[in-house]
Coordinates of C-alpha atoms in Angstrom, one line a residue:
Chain A
M1 CA 29.2 13.3 -2.4
E2 CA 27.2 10.9 0.1
G3 CA 25.5 9.0 -2.0
G4 CA 26.0 10.5 -4.8
S5 CA 27.6 8.4 -7.6
I6 CA 30.8 10.5 -9.0
T7 CA 29.9 13.4 -10.7
G8 CA 27.2 14.0 -7.7
K9 CA 24.0 13.5 -10.3
V10 CA 21.4 12.0 -9.0
I11 CA 19.8 10.4 -12.1
E12 CA 22.5 9.0 -15.2
A13 CA 21.7 8.0 -18.5
R14 CA 22.9 7.4 -21.5
K15 CA 21.9 5.9 -25.0
L16 CA 19.3 5.2 -22.4
A17 CA 16.6 2.8 -24.4
A18 CA 13.7 1.5 -22.7
G19 CA 9.6 -0.6 -24.0
Y20 CA 9.1 -4.6 -24.8
V21 CA 10.9 -6.7 -27.2
G22 CA 9.6 -5.9 -30.7
R23 CA 8.3 -2.8 -29.3
K24 CA 10.8 0.2 -28.3
V25 CA 8.7 3.4 -26.8
W26 CA 12.2 6.1 -27.1
Q27 CA 15.6 5.3 -27.2
E28 CA 18.8 7.0 -27.4
A29 CA 17.8 9.3 -24.4
D30 CA 21.2 11.3 -22.5
F31 CA 20.4 13.1 -19.3
T32 CA 20.9 13.8 -16.3
V33 CA 18.9 15.5 -12.9
G34 CA 21.4 16.7 -10.9
K35 CA 20.7 17.1 -6.5
G36 CA 18.5 19.4 -5.8
E37 CA 16.8 19.8 -8.9
F38 CA 12.9 20.1 -10.0
V39 CA 11.8 18.2 -13.4
A40 CA 8.7 18.2 -14.8
I41 CA 8.2 15.1 -17.6
L42 CA 6.4 16.0 -20.5
G43 CA 5.0 14.6 -23.1
P44 CA 1.8 12.3 -25.0
N45 CA 0.1 10.1 -23.8
G46 CA 1.3 7.1 -24.8
S47 CA 5.1 8.5 -25.7
G48 CA 6.8 6.4 -21.9
K49 CA 6.9 9.2 -19.4
T50 CA 5.9 6.2 -16.8
T51 CA 8.4 3.6 -18.1
L52 CA 10.7 5.9 -17.3
F53 CA 9.5 5.5 -14.0
K54 CA 9.4 2.2 -13.6
L55 CA 12.6 2.2 -14.6
L56 CA 13.6 4.4 -11.6
L57 CA 11.1 2.3 -9.1
G58 CA 13.3 -1.1 -11.0
L59 CA 10.0 -2.3 -11.9
S60 CA 11.1 -2.9 -15.5
K61 CA 14.9 -3.0 -17.1
P62 CA 16.5 -1.4 -19.8
L63 CA 16.4 -2.3 -23.2
S64 CA 19.9 -1.3 -23.6
G65 CA 22.3 1.7 -22.4
E66 CA 23.1 2.5 -18.8
L67 CA 20.7 3.8 -16.0
T68 CA 22.0 4.8 -13.2
I69 CA 20.2 6.5 -9.9
F70 CA 22.7 7.8 -6.9
G71 CA 24.7 5.7 -9.7
K72 CA 23.9 3.0 -8.9
S73 CA 21.2 0.5 -11.7
P74 CA 17.7 0.9 -10.2
A75 CA 16.9 -1.3 -8.2
R76 CA 13.5 -2.7 -6.5
G77 CA 11.7 -0.8 -3.4
N78 CA 14.7 1.8 -3.0
P79 CA 14.3 3.7 0.1
R80 CA 15.6 6.6 -0.8
I81 CA 12.8 6.8 -3.7
G82 CA 8.9 8.2 -2.7
Y83 CA 6.0 8.1 -5.0
V84 CA 2.7 8.7 -5.5
S85 CA 1.5 6.7 -8.6
Q86 CA -1.2 8.2 -11.3
R87 CA -3.7 5.2 -10.4
H88 CA -4.6 4.3 -6.6
D89 CA -7.0 2.1 -5.0
I90 CA -9.1 4.4 -2.9
D91 CA -13.0 5.3 -3.2
N92 CA -16.0 6.6 -1.5
E93 CA -15.8 2.6 0.7
T94 CA -12.4 3.1 2.2
F95 CA -13.2 4.2 5.6
I96 CA -9.2 3.8 6.7
E97 CA -8.3 7.1 8.1
A98 CA -5.6 8.6 6.1
A99 CA -3.2 8.5 9.0
E100 CA -2.7 5.1 8.7
F101 CA -2.0 5.5 5.3
V102 CA 1.3 7.3 5.2
R103 CA 2.1 5.3 8.9
L104 CA 2.0 2.5 5.8
G105 CA 4.6 4.3 3.8
L106 CA 7.4 3.9 6.7
V107 CA 6.5 0.6 8.4
G108 CA 4.0 -1.1 5.6
T109 CA 6.8 -3.2 4.0
R110 CA 7.9 -5.5 7.1
W111 CA 6.4 -8.2 8.1
G112 CA 4.9 -9.3 10.9
T113 CA 1.9 -6.2 13.0
G114 CA 4.0 -4.6 14.8
L115 CA 2.4 -1.9 16.8
A116 CA -0.7 0.4 16.3
D117 CA 1.2 3.4 16.3
A118 CA 5.1 2.7 15.1
G119 CA 5.7 5.4 12.8
M120 CA 1.7 7.1 13.8
K121 CA 4.1 10.6 14.8
E122 CA 6.1 10.6 11.6
A123 CA 2.9 10.6 10.0
L124 CA 1.8 12.9 11.7
D125 CA 4.5 15.2 11.3
V126 CA 4.7 14.6 7.8
L127 CA 1.4 15.0 7.0
K128 CA 1.6 18.8 9.4
S129 CA 4.5 19.6 6.5
V130 CA 2.7 19.2 3.1
G131 CA -0.6 21.2 5.9
A132 CA -2.5 17.7 5.6
G133 CA -2.0 18.4 9.2
E134 CA -6.2 19.0 9.6
L135 CA -6.8 15.8 7.6
A136 CA -4.5 12.9 9.5
H137 CA -7.8 11.2 11.6
K138 CA -10.4 11.9 8.9
P139 CA -10.9 8.4 6.7
L140 CA -9.9 8.1 2.7
G141 CA -12.7 7.4 1.5
E142 CA -14.0 11.0 2.4
L143 CA -11.1 12.8 0.9
S144 CA -11.4 15.3 -2.5
G145 CA -8.9 14.9 -5.0
G146 CA -6.3 17.5 -3.7
E147 CA -6.7 16.4 -0.9
L148 CA -6.0 12.6 -1.6
Q149 CA -2.5 13.9 -3.6
R150 CA -1.8 15.6 -0.1
I151 CA -2.1 12.3 1.3
F152 CA -0.1 10.6 -1.3
L153 CA 2.6 13.5 -1.1
A154 CA 2.2 12.9 2.7
E155 CA 2.8 9.1 2.2
A156 CA 5.7 9.2 -0.6
L157 CA 7.7 11.5 1.7
I158 CA 7.1 9.4 4.9
G159 CA 10.7 8.1 4.6
N160 CA 12.5 11.4 4.2
P161 CA 13.5 10.0 0.7
D162 CA 16.5 11.6 -1.4
L163 CA 14.3 11.2 -4.7
L164 CA 10.9 12.2 -5.6
L165 CA 8.7 10.0 -8.9
L166 CA 4.7 12.2 -9.2
D167 CA 2.8 10.9 -11.6
E168 CA 0.2 13.2 -13.3
P169 CA -0.6 14.1 -8.9
L170 CA -1.5 17.3 -11.2
A171 CA -4.6 15.3 -13.1
N172 CA -8.4 16.3 -11.7
L173 CA -7.3 19.7 -10.4
D174 CA -8.5 22.5 -11.3
I175 CA -7.0 25.3 -11.9
R176 CA -6.4 27.0 -8.6
R177 CA -6.0 23.7 -6.6
E178 CA -3.2 22.4 -9.5
S179 CA -1.2 25.8 -8.6
D180 CA -1.2 25.9 -5.1
F181 CA 0.0 21.9 -5.3
V182 CA 3.1 23.0 -7.6
S183 CA 3.9 25.4 -4.6
L184 CA 3.6 23.1 -2.8
I185 CA 5.2 20.4 -3.4
N186 CA 7.9 23.4 -4.6
R187 CA 8.3 24.3 -1.3
V188 CA 9.0 21.1 -0.1
V189 CA 11.4 19.8 -2.6
R190 CA 13.5 23.2 -1.8
L191 CA 13.4 22.5 1.6
R192 CA 14.3 19.6 1.9
G193 CA 16.4 19.8 -0.1
I194 CA 15.5 16.7 -3.1
T195 CA 15.3 16.3 -6.2
A196 CA 11.6 16.2 -8.0
L197 CA 10.1 14.1 -10.9
L198 CA 7.0 15.3 -11.7
I199 CA 4.6 13.3 -15.3
A200 CA 3.0 16.8 -15.9
H201 CA 0.5 16.9 -19.2
N202 CA 0.5 20.9 -18.7
I203 CA 3.4 23.0 -18.5
N204 CA 2.6 26.3 -17.5
P205 CA 1.1 25.9 -13.7
L206 CA 5.1 24.4 -14.1
L207 CA 7.0 26.8 -16.0
S208 CA 8.3 29.3 -12.6
V209 CA 9.6 26.3 -10.1
L210 CA 11.5 24.3 -12.9
D211 CA 14.8 22.8 -13.2
Q212 CA 14.7 21.2 -16.1
V213 CA 12.1 19.5 -18.0
I214 CA 12.4 15.8 -19.9
Y215 CA 10.0 16.3 -22.8
V216 CA 8.8 12.2 -24.4
A217 CA 8.0 11.9 -27.7
N218 CA 8.4 10.3 -31.0
G219 CA 10.6 7.9 -29.3
R220 CA 12.7 10.7 -28.0
V221 CA 14.1 12.2 -24.8
A222 CA 14.8 15.8 -24.9
T223 CA 15.8 17.4 -21.5
G224 CA 17.5 21.6 -21.2
K225 CA 16.1 24.1 -19.7
P226 CA 12.4 24.7 -19.6
Q227 CA 13.5 28.1 -21.9
D228 CA 16.1 26.1 -23.6
I229 CA 14.3 23.1 -24.4
L230 CA 11.0 25.0 -25.3
T231 CA 11.4 26.8 -27.8
S232 CA 10.1 25.3 -31.8
K233 CA 14.2 25.8 -32.8
S234 CA 14.8 22.8 -30.6
L235 CA 12.4 20.7 -30.3
T236 CA 11.8 20.5 -34.1
E237 CA 15.7 19.7 -33.9
I238 CA 15.5 17.0 -30.9
Y239 CA 12.1 15.6 -33.5
D240 CA 13.2 16.1 -36.5
T241 CA 9.9 17.3 -37.0
P242 CA 8.0 20.7 -37.3
V243 CA 7.5 22.0 -33.9
E244 CA 6.0 25.3 -33.0
V245 CA 6.4 26.7 -29.4
L246 CA 3.9 29.0 -29.0
K247 CA 4.4 32.1 -26.4
D248 CA 1.9 34.4 -25.1
S249 CA 1.7 38.0 -23.7
Q250 CA 2.1 36.7 -20.1
G251 CA 4.9 33.8 -21.3
R252 CA 2.7 30.6 -20.9
V253 CA 3.4 28.4 -23.8
A254 CA 2.2 26.1 -26.4
I255 CA 3.4 23.3 -28.2
I256 CA 2.6 22.5 -32.1
G257 CA 3.3 19.6 -34.1
I258 CA 4.1 17.0 -32.1
E259 CA 2.0 14.1 -32.2
E260 CA -0.4 12.7 -30.0
P261 CA 0.3 8.8 -31.0
E262 CA -2.4 6.6 -32.1
H263 CA -0.5 3.8 -31.9
H264 CA 2.2 2.8 -29.2
H265 CA 4.1 1.8 -32.1
A266 CA 3.9 5.1 -33.4
A267 CA 6.5 6.3 -31.6
N268 CA 8.5 3.5 -33.9
H269 CA 8.8 5.9 -36.1
R270 CA 11.1 8.3 -36.1
H271 CA 10.0 10.4 -39.2
H272 CA 6.1 11.2 -39.0
H273 CA 4.5 12.8 -42.3
H274 CA 1.3 13.0 -40.8
R275 CA 1.2 16.4 -38.7
G276 CA -1.3 16.3 -35.3
Q277 CA -1.1 18.9 -32.8
H278 CA -0.6 18.4 -29.0
E279 CA -1.5 21.6 -27.5
H280 CA -0.4 22.1 -24.4
Y281 CA -2.0 25.5 -23.2
D282 CA -4.3 25.7 -20.0
Chain B
M1 CA -27.2 -24.2 -9.2
R2 CA -30.9 -24.2 -9.9
P3 CA -30.7 -28.1 -10.3
I4 CA -28.8 -29.2 -7.3
I5 CA -31.1 -26.8 -5.0
A6 CA -34.7 -27.9 -6.6
I7 CA -32.8 -32.2 -5.8
T8 CA -31.7 -30.5 -2.6
T9 CA -34.7 -28.7 -0.5
T10 CA -36.1 -30.9 1.8
A11 CA -35.1 -29.7 5.3
V12 CA -32.5 -31.8 6.8
N13 CA -32.0 -30.8 10.3
T14 CA -33.4 -33.2 12.4
N15 CA -30.6 -33.1 15.0
I16 CA -32.1 -30.3 16.6
M17 CA -33.1 -31.4 19.8
T18 CA -36.5 -29.9 20.7
S19 CA -36.7 -31.5 24.1
A20 CA -35.2 -28.7 25.6
N21 CA -36.9 -26.1 27.1
F22 CA -35.8 -21.7 27.4
N23 CA -35.3 -20.6 30.0
W24 CA -34.1 -17.1 31.1
N25 CA -30.8 -18.4 33.0
I26 CA -28.6 -18.2 29.3
I27 CA -26.0 -19.5 31.5
S28 CA -27.8 -22.7 32.2
D29 CA -29.2 -22.7 29.2
L30 CA -25.8 -22.7 28.0
Q31 CA -24.7 -25.6 30.6
M32 CA -27.3 -28.0 29.2
M33 CA -26.7 -27.2 25.4
L34 CA -22.7 -28.1 25.6
Q35 CA -23.6 -31.4 27.6
Y36 CA -24.4 -33.0 24.0
P37 CA -20.9 -33.5 22.0
F38 CA -23.4 -32.5 19.0
M39 CA -23.2 -28.8 20.1
Q40 CA -20.3 -29.2 21.8
H41 CA -18.4 -28.8 18.7
A42 CA -20.4 -27.0 17.4
F43 CA -20.2 -24.0 19.4
E44 CA -15.7 -25.0 18.9
A45 CA -16.4 -24.9 15.3
G46 CA -17.9 -22.1 14.8
T47 CA -16.1 -20.6 17.3
I48 CA -13.1 -21.0 15.2
V49 CA -14.3 -20.4 11.8
A50 CA -16.3 -17.1 12.9
V51 CA -12.8 -15.6 14.2
V52 CA -10.7 -16.2 10.7
A53 CA -13.8 -15.4 8.3
G54 CA -14.2 -12.1 10.6
I55 CA -10.5 -11.5 9.4
V56 CA -9.7 -12.1 6.4
G57 CA -13.5 -10.8 5.6
Y58 CA -11.6 -7.8 6.9
F59 CA -9.0 -7.5 3.9
V60 CA -11.6 -9.4 2.1
I61 CA -13.7 -6.3 2.0
L62 CA -10.9 -4.1 1.7
R63 CA -9.2 -5.8 -1.5
R64 CA -12.3 -5.6 -2.9
S65 CA -12.4 -9.1 -2.9
S66 CA -16.2 -10.3 -2.0
F67 CA -16.5 -11.6 -5.5
A68 CA -13.3 -13.2 -4.5
A69 CA -14.6 -15.2 -2.1
H70 CA -18.3 -15.8 -3.1
A71 CA -16.7 -17.2 -5.9
L72 CA -14.6 -19.5 -3.8
S73 CA -17.3 -21.6 -1.8
H74 CA -19.0 -22.0 -4.8
I75 CA -15.8 -23.4 -6.5
G76 CA -15.9 -25.5 -2.7
F77 CA -19.1 -27.0 -3.5
A78 CA -17.8 -28.4 -7.1
G79 CA -14.8 -29.6 -4.3
A80 CA -17.4 -31.4 -2.5
A81 CA -19.4 -33.1 -3.7
G82 CA -15.8 -34.4 -6.2
A83 CA -15.4 -35.5 -2.7
V84 CA -18.2 -37.6 -1.5
L85 CA -18.1 -39.0 -4.7
M86 CA -14.7 -40.5 -4.4
S87 CA -15.4 -41.7 -0.3
L88 CA -14.1 -38.8 1.0
N89 CA -14.1 -36.5 3.4
P90 CA -15.6 -33.0 1.8
I91 CA -13.0 -30.8 3.5
V92 CA -10.6 -32.2 1.0
G93 CA -12.4 -32.0 -1.8
L94 CA -13.1 -28.5 -0.7
L95 CA -9.4 -27.2 0.3
V96 CA -8.0 -29.2 -3.3
F97 CA -10.6 -26.8 -5.8
T98 CA -10.9 -23.6 -3.7
V99 CA -7.1 -23.5 -2.9
G100 CA -6.5 -24.7 -7.4
G101 CA -9.0 -22.4 -8.4
G102 CA -7.9 -19.4 -5.7
V103 CA -4.5 -19.5 -7.1
A104 CA -6.2 -19.4 -11.3
M105 CA -7.7 -16.5 -10.5
A106 CA -4.8 -14.2 -8.8
T107 CA -2.1 -15.6 -11.6
F108 CA -5.2 -14.8 -14.6
G109 CA -6.1 -11.1 -13.0
R110 CA -3.2 -10.0 -11.4
K111 CA -5.0 -6.7 -9.4
A112 CA -6.6 -7.2 -6.7
M113 CA -9.7 -4.9 -7.7
S114 CA -10.2 -5.9 -11.5
R115 CA -10.5 -9.6 -11.2
D116 CA -14.1 -10.1 -11.5
V117 CA -13.9 -11.0 -15.1
Q118 CA -11.4 -13.6 -14.9
I119 CA -12.5 -15.0 -11.1
G120 CA -16.3 -15.3 -13.5
I121 CA -14.0 -17.7 -16.2
V122 CA -12.3 -19.6 -13.2
L123 CA -15.5 -20.7 -11.8
A124 CA -17.8 -21.3 -14.4
F125 CA -15.4 -24.0 -16.1
M126 CA -15.4 -25.5 -11.7
L127 CA -18.2 -25.5 -11.1
G128 CA -18.5 -27.6 -14.6
I129 CA -16.6 -29.9 -13.5
G130 CA -19.0 -29.8 -10.1
V131 CA -21.7 -30.4 -11.8
L132 CA -20.4 -33.1 -13.8
F133 CA -19.6 -34.9 -10.1
I134 CA -23.1 -34.0 -9.5
S135 CA -24.6 -35.8 -12.1
L136 CA -22.0 -39.2 -11.3
Y137 CA -23.3 -39.5 -7.7
T138 CA -26.0 -42.0 -7.1
G139 CA -26.1 -41.1 -3.4
Y140 CA -28.7 -39.4 -1.5
A141 CA -29.2 -35.4 -1.5
T142 CA -28.6 -35.1 2.2
E143 CA -24.9 -34.2 1.7
A144 CA -25.7 -31.8 -0.8
Y145 CA -27.5 -30.0 1.0
S146 CA -25.4 -29.9 4.3
I147 CA -22.3 -28.2 1.4
L148 CA -25.1 -25.7 0.3
F149 CA -26.2 -24.4 3.5
G150 CA -24.0 -25.2 6.3
Q151 CA -24.6 -28.7 8.2
I152 CA -22.6 -26.8 12.3
L153 CA -25.4 -29.2 14.2
G154 CA -23.6 -32.6 12.5
I155 CA -19.4 -31.4 13.4
S156 CA -17.7 -34.3 14.9
A157 CA -14.3 -33.5 16.9
S158 CA -12.5 -35.0 13.9
D159 CA -13.7 -31.7 11.8
V160 CA -13.2 -29.5 14.4
L161 CA -9.2 -30.9 14.7
V162 CA -9.4 -29.9 11.0
T163 CA -11.0 -26.2 11.0
L164 CA -9.1 -25.4 14.6
I165 CA -5.6 -26.4 12.8
A166 CA -6.3 -24.7 9.7
A167 CA -7.6 -22.1 11.4
L168 CA -4.6 -22.0 13.2
V169 CA -2.5 -21.7 10.3
I170 CA -4.5 -18.8 8.6
L171 CA -3.7 -16.3 11.6
F172 CA -0.7 -17.1 12.0
S173 CA -0.2 -16.9 8.4
V174 CA -2.2 -13.1 8.1
A175 CA -0.4 -12.3 11.5
V176 CA 3.5 -12.7 9.0
I177 CA 2.2 -11.2 6.2
Y178 CA -0.5 -7.6 7.6
R179 CA 1.6 -5.1 6.9
P180 CA 2.9 -5.2 3.9
L181 CA -1.1 -6.7 2.9
L182 CA -3.2 -4.1 4.2
F183 CA -0.2 -1.8 2.6
S184 CA -0.4 -3.6 -1.2
S185 CA -4.7 -3.4 -0.4
L186 CA -4.8 0.4 -0.2
S187 CA -2.7 0.6 -2.9
E188 CA -1.5 -1.6 -5.2
D189 CA 1.4 0.5 -7.6
I190 CA 2.9 2.4 -4.2
A191 CA 3.2 -1.0 -2.4
E192 CA 4.7 -2.5 -5.3
A193 CA 7.1 0.4 -6.4
K194 CA 8.7 -0.1 -2.3
G195 CA 9.3 -3.6 -3.4
I196 CA 6.0 -5.3 -2.5
S197 CA 5.2 -7.8 -5.0
I198 CA 2.0 -8.0 -5.8
F199 CA 1.3 -11.1 -8.1
W200 CA 2.5 -13.5 -4.7
F201 CA 1.0 -11.4 -1.9
G202 CA -2.3 -11.8 -4.4
V203 CA -1.5 -15.3 -4.7
F204 CA -1.0 -15.8 -1.0
F205 CA -3.9 -13.5 0.1
M206 CA -5.9 -16.3 -2.2
I207 CA -4.9 -19.3 -0.7
L208 CA -5.6 -17.9 2.5
L209 CA -9.1 -16.4 1.4
A210 CA -9.7 -20.1 -0.1
V211 CA -8.2 -22.2 3.8
A212 CA -10.1 -19.8 5.5
T213 CA -13.7 -19.9 2.7
S214 CA -13.5 -24.4 2.9
I215 CA -13.9 -24.3 6.6
S216 CA -16.8 -21.9 7.1
V217 CA -19.0 -24.1 4.7
Q218 CA -18.9 -26.0 7.3
V219 CA -20.9 -23.8 9.2
V220 CA -23.2 -21.9 6.8
G221 CA -22.7 -23.3 3.7
V222 CA -21.4 -22.1 0.4
L223 CA -24.5 -20.4 -0.5
L224 CA -24.4 -18.7 2.6
I225 CA -20.6 -17.3 3.1
F226 CA -21.1 -14.1 2.9
A227 CA -23.1 -14.4 6.6
L228 CA -19.8 -14.7 7.9
M229 CA -16.9 -13.5 6.2
V230 CA -18.7 -10.5 3.6
T231 CA -20.6 -8.8 6.3
P232 CA -19.6 -8.8 10.0
A233 CA -16.6 -6.9 7.6
A234 CA -17.8 -5.2 5.8
I235 CA -20.6 -3.8 9.3
A236 CA -16.9 -3.0 11.2
Q237 CA -15.0 -0.8 8.2
R238 CA -17.7 1.4 8.1
M239 CA -17.4 1.9 12.2
T240 CA -14.1 2.6 12.7
R241 CA -10.8 4.3 11.2
H242 CA -8.3 1.7 12.7
P243 CA -7.9 -1.8 10.0
A244 CA -6.6 -3.4 13.6
Q245 CA -9.8 -1.9 15.8
G246 CA -12.0 -2.8 12.3
I247 CA -10.1 -6.2 12.6
L248 CA -11.2 -7.3 15.7
L249 CA -14.5 -5.3 15.6
A250 CA -15.8 -8.3 12.1
V251 CA -14.4 -10.8 15.1
I252 CA -16.6 -9.8 17.4
I253 CA -19.6 -9.5 15.4
A254 CA -18.3 -12.6 13.2
L255 CA -18.9 -14.2 16.2
L256 CA -21.7 -12.7 18.8
A257 CA -23.4 -13.9 14.9
T258 CA -22.1 -17.6 15.5
W259 CA -23.0 -18.3 19.4
F260 CA -26.8 -16.7 18.3
G261 CA -27.8 -18.4 15.7
L262 CA -26.5 -21.9 17.1
F263 CA -28.0 -21.0 20.8
V264 CA -31.4 -20.0 19.2
S265 CA -31.6 -22.8 16.7
F266 CA -31.0 -25.6 19.7
Y267 CA -35.0 -24.5 20.3
L268 CA -36.8 -23.4 17.4
P269 CA -36.6 -26.1 14.6
Y270 CA -35.0 -23.6 11.8
P271 CA -31.8 -23.7 10.5
V272 CA -28.6 -22.3 12.0
S273 CA -27.1 -20.7 9.0
F274 CA -30.7 -18.7 9.0
F275 CA -30.5 -17.0 12.0
I276 CA -26.4 -16.2 11.6
T277 CA -27.5 -13.9 7.9
T278 CA -30.4 -12.8 9.3
I279 CA -28.8 -11.2 12.1
T280 CA -25.8 -10.2 10.6
F281 CA -28.0 -8.7 8.2
L282 CA -29.7 -6.4 10.6
G283 CA -26.5 -6.2 11.7
Y284 CA -25.4 -4.2 8.7
S285 CA -29.3 -2.7 7.8
A286 CA -28.5 -0.8 11.5
V287 CA -25.4 0.4 10.4
R288 CA -26.5 2.1 7.4
F289 CA -29.4 3.3 9.0
F290 CA -27.3 4.9 11.9
E291 CA -25.1 7.1 9.0
A292 CA -28.0 8.2 7.1
V293 CA -30.0 9.4 10.6
K294 CA -26.7 10.6 12.1
P295 CA -26.2 13.5 9.8
K296 CA -29.4 14.5 10.3
L297 CA -28.3 14.6 14.3
V298 CA -25.7 15.8 14.5
S299 CA -27.5 19.8 13.1
A300 CA -30.4 18.9 14.8

């Protein structure tokens, strides 16, 4: 199996714990992600979803347990990973064109000035492939939130990565653009046969395209197929606290009973006595 | 800063050769001007500084670090005052203080775009040291004046050499780190995920900025550093979508402003830095004006 582990898994986590010294964000995480899977990572704010990405990117180390990615320990600057960050530094005073930014996804880590058009052809191709060909020469500062997300997706894809990590790309998109963007990602993932992990707050726009859900909450990480994991029984068992999963006539789900932790250390407590509400609902 | 300025408001621009007469043959004017060594040195240093300021300035704008440039120049004033106190060349104090301050700023505030508070804290501390130096200094206010507002017409041949060496080091460094610096200036988080060390690039850029500021102070002084380090690049980045073109334009604008300032001040008894700041400001205003009327022209 090319570049993969013995089992052909892209990501394997065993008894994995993440956080900082004196503060575990979550622990005892066991999950695997197979090649070509589209996986959503869900959970309340501060539950440690981005922490998982940091581990995969090699930007922080696990507290304990094992994590492999393509059969190896995570390392910084892995060219097989394409990443879309939650935060970015582009505002309306950014006059550089989109294609220049995307081009840097390919050549931006190299020393020297290089040629001004190095990687430009690849940048234009990948922009077209995400339906952003006409945005290529527009200044970044003039793009809308949804257009910027396409540019970031193109930037993440330009090196032909095998794994995409997308940190809340759907935040700040309205419902229509949200569903457009989800089908775009789905198309890209299936067409290229790559694996994608996407952090989201709302599972509903993703339900029809997902292979797997990783649910991070209350200091635990649960994983499975959406229809298996998103049931009252399964979530109640995993989190050791009564959780109800409600479905409406269109199959949309709402998850009630997993607390939005008010303090980050709350994630350490397995037994919660407070009952909060956290909804995933349109 | 207020008391310092109050001590030093007596204009010192005695170097100007007011006997020269302007005629419309610019070439012969320049030939005549460059017969004077002080004008030669001024053009040499001004040219070197304009190139450096244009290039470094482009990244200052991109990284939203103009407050850092401003603060470093003021910190440089404290350093220069200390050097004068110890009978050293002011450039030594400028370099030591701006590099120290720049590293401190980048260490306290790791993200280039959100370190205003840390910059202010370092600035206040180092200006405090500057106030101490000034209070200990009993010499003429002339030195302080030239550091505050620049004294390009008083630059010596050895100053030009120091400027040239510093500039070459900066240009070489920027050429080496160009792509990762550009990448991390546009998105720190993505660049970091690709293995670029945001922290070390931040520190290194602040050192480059510190050195660039130190040599620019000779031309426009600490109070007017924006005129060369920020305004030309701010104009340039609005005129093009390509970083390489933007840098080139910033250099050209800084060069034109500096040359124009030197040329005019040869004939008029006013400071060079006044002309440089005025022309760059007019340039920026013109760009904003054309941006504002362009949509109307297109739709009309």
